[in-house]
C-alpha positions in Angstrom: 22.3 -16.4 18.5 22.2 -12.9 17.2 21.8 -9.8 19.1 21.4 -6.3 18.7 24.5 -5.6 21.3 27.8 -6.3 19.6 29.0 -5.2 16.2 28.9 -8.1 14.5 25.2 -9.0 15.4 24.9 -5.5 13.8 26.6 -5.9 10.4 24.7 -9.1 10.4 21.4 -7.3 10.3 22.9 -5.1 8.1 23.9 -7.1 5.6 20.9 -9.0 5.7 18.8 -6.0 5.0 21.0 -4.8 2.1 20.3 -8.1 0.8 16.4 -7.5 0.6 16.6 -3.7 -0.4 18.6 -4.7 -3.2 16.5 -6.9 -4.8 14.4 -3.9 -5.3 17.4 -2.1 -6.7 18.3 -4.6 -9.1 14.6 -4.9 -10.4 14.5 -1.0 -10.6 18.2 -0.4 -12.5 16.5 -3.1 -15.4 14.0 -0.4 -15.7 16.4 2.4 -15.5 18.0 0.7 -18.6 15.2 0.2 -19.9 14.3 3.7 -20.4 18.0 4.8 -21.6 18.3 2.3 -24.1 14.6 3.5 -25.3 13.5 0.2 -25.1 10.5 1.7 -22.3 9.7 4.8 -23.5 7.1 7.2 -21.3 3.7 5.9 -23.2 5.2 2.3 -22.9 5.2 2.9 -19.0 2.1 3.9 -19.0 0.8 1.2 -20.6 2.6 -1.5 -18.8 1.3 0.9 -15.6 -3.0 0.4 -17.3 -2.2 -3.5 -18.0 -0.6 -4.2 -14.2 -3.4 -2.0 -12.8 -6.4 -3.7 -14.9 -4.9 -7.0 -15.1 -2.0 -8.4 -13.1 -2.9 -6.7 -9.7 -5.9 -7.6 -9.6 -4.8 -11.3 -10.0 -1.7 -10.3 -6.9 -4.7 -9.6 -4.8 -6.9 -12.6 -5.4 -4.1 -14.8 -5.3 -2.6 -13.8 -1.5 -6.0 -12.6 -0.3 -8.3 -15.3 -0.9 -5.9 -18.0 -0.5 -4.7 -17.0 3.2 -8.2 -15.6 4.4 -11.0 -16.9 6.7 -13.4 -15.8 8.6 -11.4 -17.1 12.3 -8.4 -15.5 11.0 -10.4 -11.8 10.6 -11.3 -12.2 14.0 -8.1 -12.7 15.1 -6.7 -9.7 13.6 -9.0 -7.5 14.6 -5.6 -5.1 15.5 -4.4 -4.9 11.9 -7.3 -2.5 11.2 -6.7 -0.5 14.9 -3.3 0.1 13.9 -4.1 0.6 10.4 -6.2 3.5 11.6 -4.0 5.1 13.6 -1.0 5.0 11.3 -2.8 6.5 8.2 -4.7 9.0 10.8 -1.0 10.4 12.1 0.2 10.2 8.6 -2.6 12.2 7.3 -2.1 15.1 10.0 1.5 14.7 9.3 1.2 16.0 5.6 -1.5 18.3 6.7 0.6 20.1 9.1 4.1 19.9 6.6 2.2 21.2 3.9 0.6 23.8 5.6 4.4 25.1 7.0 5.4 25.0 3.6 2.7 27.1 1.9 1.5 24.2 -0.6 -1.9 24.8 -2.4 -4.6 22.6 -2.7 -3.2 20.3 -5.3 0.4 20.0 -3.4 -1.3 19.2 -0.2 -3.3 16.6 -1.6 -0.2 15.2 -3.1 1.9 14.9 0.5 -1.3 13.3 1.9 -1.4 10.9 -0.9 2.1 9.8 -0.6 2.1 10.4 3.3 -0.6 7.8 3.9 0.2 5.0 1.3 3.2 3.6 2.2 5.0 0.3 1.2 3.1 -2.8 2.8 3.9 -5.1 -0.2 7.4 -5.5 -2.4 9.7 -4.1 0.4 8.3 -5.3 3.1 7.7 -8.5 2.4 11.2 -9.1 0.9 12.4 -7.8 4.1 9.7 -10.5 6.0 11.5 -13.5 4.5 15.0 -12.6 5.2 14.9 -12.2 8.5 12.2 -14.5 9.8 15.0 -17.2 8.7 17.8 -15.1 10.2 16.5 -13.8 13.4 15.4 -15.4 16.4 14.4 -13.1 18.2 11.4 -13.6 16.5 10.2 -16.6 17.6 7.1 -16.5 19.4 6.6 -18.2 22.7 2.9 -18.9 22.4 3.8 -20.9 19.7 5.7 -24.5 20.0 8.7 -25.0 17.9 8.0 -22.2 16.2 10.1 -21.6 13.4 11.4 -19.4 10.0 8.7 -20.7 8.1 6.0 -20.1 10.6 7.3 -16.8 11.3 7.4 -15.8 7.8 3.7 -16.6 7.1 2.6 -14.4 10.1 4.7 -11.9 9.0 3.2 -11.8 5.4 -0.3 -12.6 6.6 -0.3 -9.4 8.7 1.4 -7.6 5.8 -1.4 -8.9 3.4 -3.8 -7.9 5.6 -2.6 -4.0 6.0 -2.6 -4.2 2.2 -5.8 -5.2 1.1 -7.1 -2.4 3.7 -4.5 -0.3 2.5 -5.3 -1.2 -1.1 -9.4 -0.4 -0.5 -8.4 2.6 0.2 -5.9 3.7 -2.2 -8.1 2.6 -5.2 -11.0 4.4 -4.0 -10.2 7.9 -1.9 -6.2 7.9 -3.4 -6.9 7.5 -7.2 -10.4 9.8 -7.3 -9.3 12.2 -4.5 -5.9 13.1 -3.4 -3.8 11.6 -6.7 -5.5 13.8 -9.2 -5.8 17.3 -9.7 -9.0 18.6 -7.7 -10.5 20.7 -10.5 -11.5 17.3 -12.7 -12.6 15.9 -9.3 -14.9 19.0 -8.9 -16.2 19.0 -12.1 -16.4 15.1 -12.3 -19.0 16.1 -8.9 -20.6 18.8 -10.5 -21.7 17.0 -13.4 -22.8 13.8 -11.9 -24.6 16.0 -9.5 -26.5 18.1 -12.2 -27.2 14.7 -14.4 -28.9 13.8 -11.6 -30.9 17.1 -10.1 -32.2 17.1 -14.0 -33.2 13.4 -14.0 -35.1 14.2 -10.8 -36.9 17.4 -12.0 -37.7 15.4 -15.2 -39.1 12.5 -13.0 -41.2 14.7 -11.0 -42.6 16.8 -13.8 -43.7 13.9 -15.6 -44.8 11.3 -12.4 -45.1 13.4 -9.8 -44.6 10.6 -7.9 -42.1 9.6 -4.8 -40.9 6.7 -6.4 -39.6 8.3 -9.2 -37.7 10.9 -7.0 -36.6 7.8 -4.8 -35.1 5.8 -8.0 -33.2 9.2 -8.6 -31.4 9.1 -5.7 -30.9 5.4 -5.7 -29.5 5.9 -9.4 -27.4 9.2 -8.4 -25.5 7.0 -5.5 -25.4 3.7 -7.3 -23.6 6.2 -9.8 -20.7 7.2 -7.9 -20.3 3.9 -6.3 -19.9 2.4 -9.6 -17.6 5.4 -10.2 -15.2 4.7 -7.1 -15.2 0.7 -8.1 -11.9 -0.4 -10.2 -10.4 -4.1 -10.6 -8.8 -3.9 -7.8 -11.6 -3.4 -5.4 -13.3 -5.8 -7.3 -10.4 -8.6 -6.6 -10.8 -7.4 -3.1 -14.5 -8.2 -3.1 -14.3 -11.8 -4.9 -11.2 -12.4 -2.1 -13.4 -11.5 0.6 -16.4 -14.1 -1.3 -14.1 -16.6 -2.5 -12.3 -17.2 0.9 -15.8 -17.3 2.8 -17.3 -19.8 1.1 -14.9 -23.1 2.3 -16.1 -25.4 -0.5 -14.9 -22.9 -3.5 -12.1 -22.2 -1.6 -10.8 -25.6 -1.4 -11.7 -25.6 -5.2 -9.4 -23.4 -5.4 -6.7 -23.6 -3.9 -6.5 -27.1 -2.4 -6.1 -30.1 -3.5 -5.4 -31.0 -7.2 -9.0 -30.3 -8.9 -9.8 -29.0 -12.4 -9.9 -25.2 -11.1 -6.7 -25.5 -8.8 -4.8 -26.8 -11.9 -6.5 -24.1 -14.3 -7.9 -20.8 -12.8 -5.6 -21.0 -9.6 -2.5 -21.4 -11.8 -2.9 -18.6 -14.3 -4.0 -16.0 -11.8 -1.2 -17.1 -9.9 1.7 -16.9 -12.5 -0.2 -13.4 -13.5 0.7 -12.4 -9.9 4.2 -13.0 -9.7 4.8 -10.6 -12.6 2.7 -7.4 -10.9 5.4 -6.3 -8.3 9.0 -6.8 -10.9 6.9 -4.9 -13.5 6.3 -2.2 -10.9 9.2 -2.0 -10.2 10.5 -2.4 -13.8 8.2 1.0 -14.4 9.7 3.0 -11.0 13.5 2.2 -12.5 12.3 3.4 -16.3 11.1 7.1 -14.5 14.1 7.7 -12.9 15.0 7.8 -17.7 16.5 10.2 -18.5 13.7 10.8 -20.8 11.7 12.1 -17.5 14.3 14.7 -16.2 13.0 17.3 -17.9 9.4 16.7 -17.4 7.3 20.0 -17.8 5.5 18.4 -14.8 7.7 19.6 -12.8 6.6 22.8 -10.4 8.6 25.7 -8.5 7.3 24.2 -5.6 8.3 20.6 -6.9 11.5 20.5 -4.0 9.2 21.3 -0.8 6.8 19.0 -2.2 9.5 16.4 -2.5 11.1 17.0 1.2 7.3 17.3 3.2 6.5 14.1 1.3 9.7 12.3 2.6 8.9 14.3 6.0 5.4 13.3 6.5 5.8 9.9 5.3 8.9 8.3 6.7 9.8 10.4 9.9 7.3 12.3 11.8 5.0 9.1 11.9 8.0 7.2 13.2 8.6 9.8 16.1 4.9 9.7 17.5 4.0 6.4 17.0 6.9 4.9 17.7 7.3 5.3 21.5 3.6 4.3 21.5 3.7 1.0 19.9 7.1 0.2 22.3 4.3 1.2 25.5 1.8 -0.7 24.0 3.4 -3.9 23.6 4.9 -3.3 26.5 1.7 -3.4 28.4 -0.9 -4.9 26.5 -0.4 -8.6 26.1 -3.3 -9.1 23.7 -4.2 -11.0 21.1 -0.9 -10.8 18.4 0.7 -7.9 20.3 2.8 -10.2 21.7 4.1 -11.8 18.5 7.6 -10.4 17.8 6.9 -10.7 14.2 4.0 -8.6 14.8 6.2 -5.7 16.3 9.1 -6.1 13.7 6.1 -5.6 10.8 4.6 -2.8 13.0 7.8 -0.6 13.2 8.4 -1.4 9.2 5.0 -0.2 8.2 5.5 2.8 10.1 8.6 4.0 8.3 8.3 2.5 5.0 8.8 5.1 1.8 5.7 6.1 -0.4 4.3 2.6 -2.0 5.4 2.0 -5.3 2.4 1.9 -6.9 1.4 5.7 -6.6 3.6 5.7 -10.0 0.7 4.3 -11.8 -1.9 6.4 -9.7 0.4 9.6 -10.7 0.7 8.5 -14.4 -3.1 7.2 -14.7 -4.4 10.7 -13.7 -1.4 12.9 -14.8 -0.5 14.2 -11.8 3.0 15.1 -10.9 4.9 12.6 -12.2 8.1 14.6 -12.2 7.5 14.8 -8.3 6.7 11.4 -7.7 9.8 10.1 -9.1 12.0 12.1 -7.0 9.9 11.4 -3.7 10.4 7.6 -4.7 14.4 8.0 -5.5 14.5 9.8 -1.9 12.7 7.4 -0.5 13.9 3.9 -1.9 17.6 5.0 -2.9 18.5 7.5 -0.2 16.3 6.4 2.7 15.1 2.6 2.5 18.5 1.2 3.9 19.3 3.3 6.5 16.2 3.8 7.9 15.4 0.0 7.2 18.5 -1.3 9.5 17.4 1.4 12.3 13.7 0.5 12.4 15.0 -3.6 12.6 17.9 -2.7 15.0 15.4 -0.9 17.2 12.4 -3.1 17.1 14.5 -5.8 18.5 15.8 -3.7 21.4 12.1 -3.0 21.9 11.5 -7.0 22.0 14.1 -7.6 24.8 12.8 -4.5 26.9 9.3 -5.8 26.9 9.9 -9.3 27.6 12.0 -8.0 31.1 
């Protein structure tokens, strides 16, 4: 049985989560190649970045979402979204308060928010999920009989999927039109929508003079931005959540051996599998040296790179930390006392910047120069050590709380 007590229980986890992190690394030096050779130039990236964004993540998200999703199993998880909350809420103050001791303006701060509160729930964690659910069993869970690696596994990247797709909402709608773009468009994007629509209502009223026109206005003026905010993502998150609550197109889908199972299901599947190594294909090709001499690049470009990697990756870890150890310690609730539960818990909390800000970044234009150095702090300097410590830890945690 392994433990977190003697040394070779240690290089054991060690080696195991080398294993996972370099996966990533492999995947990412293909890109890096890529880009020397000249074979992925900058406006190749970018449009691999619009095809993966329009396309294959949209198809990722359907295909884990809607397939592992039901109605009993929201209800059950009613904690994913609690500690979804609280993570991105001490992330958020996290880059608030680093920015501010580093004197970053508007844009900067906007861009440690951004990469403080969307980390990795996806590639790195989940590569990390199926290694060790096999290799640990510690992280078994009682409540469940002859529970096992496989079973383990699937909680593990159910709870993931489920920080995600919140995670996801959220970066698609308040990351890409708010904090991963530079606040002047956003303001002007405001101003004009806003003034499209005080001149539809003046027209309105001059000509009807009536309450339904000035009512429609509105309607339009908010149906407006709504549309605005909506991308297809957020629309694969929507057909998930329809798809997955009505049980008949569901097992259409994804059950069984029907015409749609062997069509649909099939080629939004096989799009999926390509989203994350093309990701991670584009993170390796900005690390080109092609990129190293962005004009991106600002004088503030180092402090924005250490208050990132500060406010992301460290402070949340010291605050919440101690308070997730208390609260499963205490609170034997609903799948608080799932080991796999605390081992995903202690990863989300330290995980580097997600990968996919790359294509928010390149999308809107917005410090790509800084980006790529936040994500080679984070994934090349960081991910491993902080990785063994959070899994080392989060064990020690499991044994404590069990006494």
């Amino acid at each position: 049985m392994i433990t977190t007590n003697g040394s070779l229980s240690f290089l054991q986890l060690s080696w195991t989560t080398f294993q996972s992190v370099f996966v990533v690394f492999v995947i990412c030096l293909c890109g890096f190649l890529c880009s020397c050779s000249g074979l992925l130039p900058k406006d190749g990236q970018k449009i691999i970045s619009m095809l993966n964004v329009n396309l294959l993540t949209p198809c990722l998200i359907f295909s884990k979402l809607a397939r592992s999703l039901s109605l009993a199993k929201l209800i059950q998880l009613f904690i994913i979204p609690v500690f979804y909350s609280v993570l991105i809420g001490v992330s958020y103050l996290s880059g608030c308060l680093v920015s501010s001791l580093f004197g970053l303006d508007l844009d900067e701060t906007h861009f440690v928010i951004g990469t403080a509160v969307f980390p990795n729930s996806n590639s790195l964690p989940v590569s990390l999920m199926m290694s060790l659910a096999y290799s640990l069993p510690q992280l078994k869970w009682p409540e469940i009989p002859d529970d096992n690696g496989d079973n383990i596994a699937s909680r593990g990247i159910l709870y993931l999927l489920m920080f995600q797709q919140i995670d996801q909402t959220l970066r698609w709608s308040w990351g890409v039109h708010k904090l991963l773009r530079w606040s002047g468009e956003a303001e002007e994007s405001i101003t004009i929508t806003e003034q499209s629509s005080f001149s539809t209502t003046i027209l309105d009223s001059d000509t009807t003079r009536t309450k339904f026109a000035k009512f429609s206005s509105h309607l339009r003026y908010h149906w407006d931005n709504l549309v605005s905010y909506m991308n297809p993502p957020l629309y694969a998150i929507f057909f998930s959540v329809v798809a997955a609550s009505i049980q008949p197109l569901k097992e259409a889908l994804f059950e069984g051996s029907g015409f749609l199972h062997n069509t649909l299901t099939m080629a939004v599947d096989q799009m999926a599998d390509v989203s994350i190594p093309l990701i991670l294909i584009v993170l390796g090709a900005n690390f080109g040296p092609s990129n190293s001499t962005s004009s991106m690049a600002t004088h503030n470009s180092k402090n924005m790179v250490f208050a990132s990697i500060l406010s992301r990756m460290i402070l949340p870890a010291i605050i919440l930390l101690p308070l997730i150890a208390l609260t499963v310690k205490n609170c034997k609730i609903s799948i608080l006392t799932d080991p796999a539960f605390l081992l995903v818990s202690f990863l989300l909390t330290t995980s580097p910047p997600a990968i996919q800000l790359t294509q928010l970044t390149q999308i809107n234009e917005f410090f790509e120069f800084e980006i790529v150095k936040v994500l080679f702090w984070g994934y090349v300097v960081m991910t491993l050590p902080m990785t063994i410590a959070m899994v080392s830890i989060s064990l020690t945690v499991l044994e404590w709380a069990n006494q």
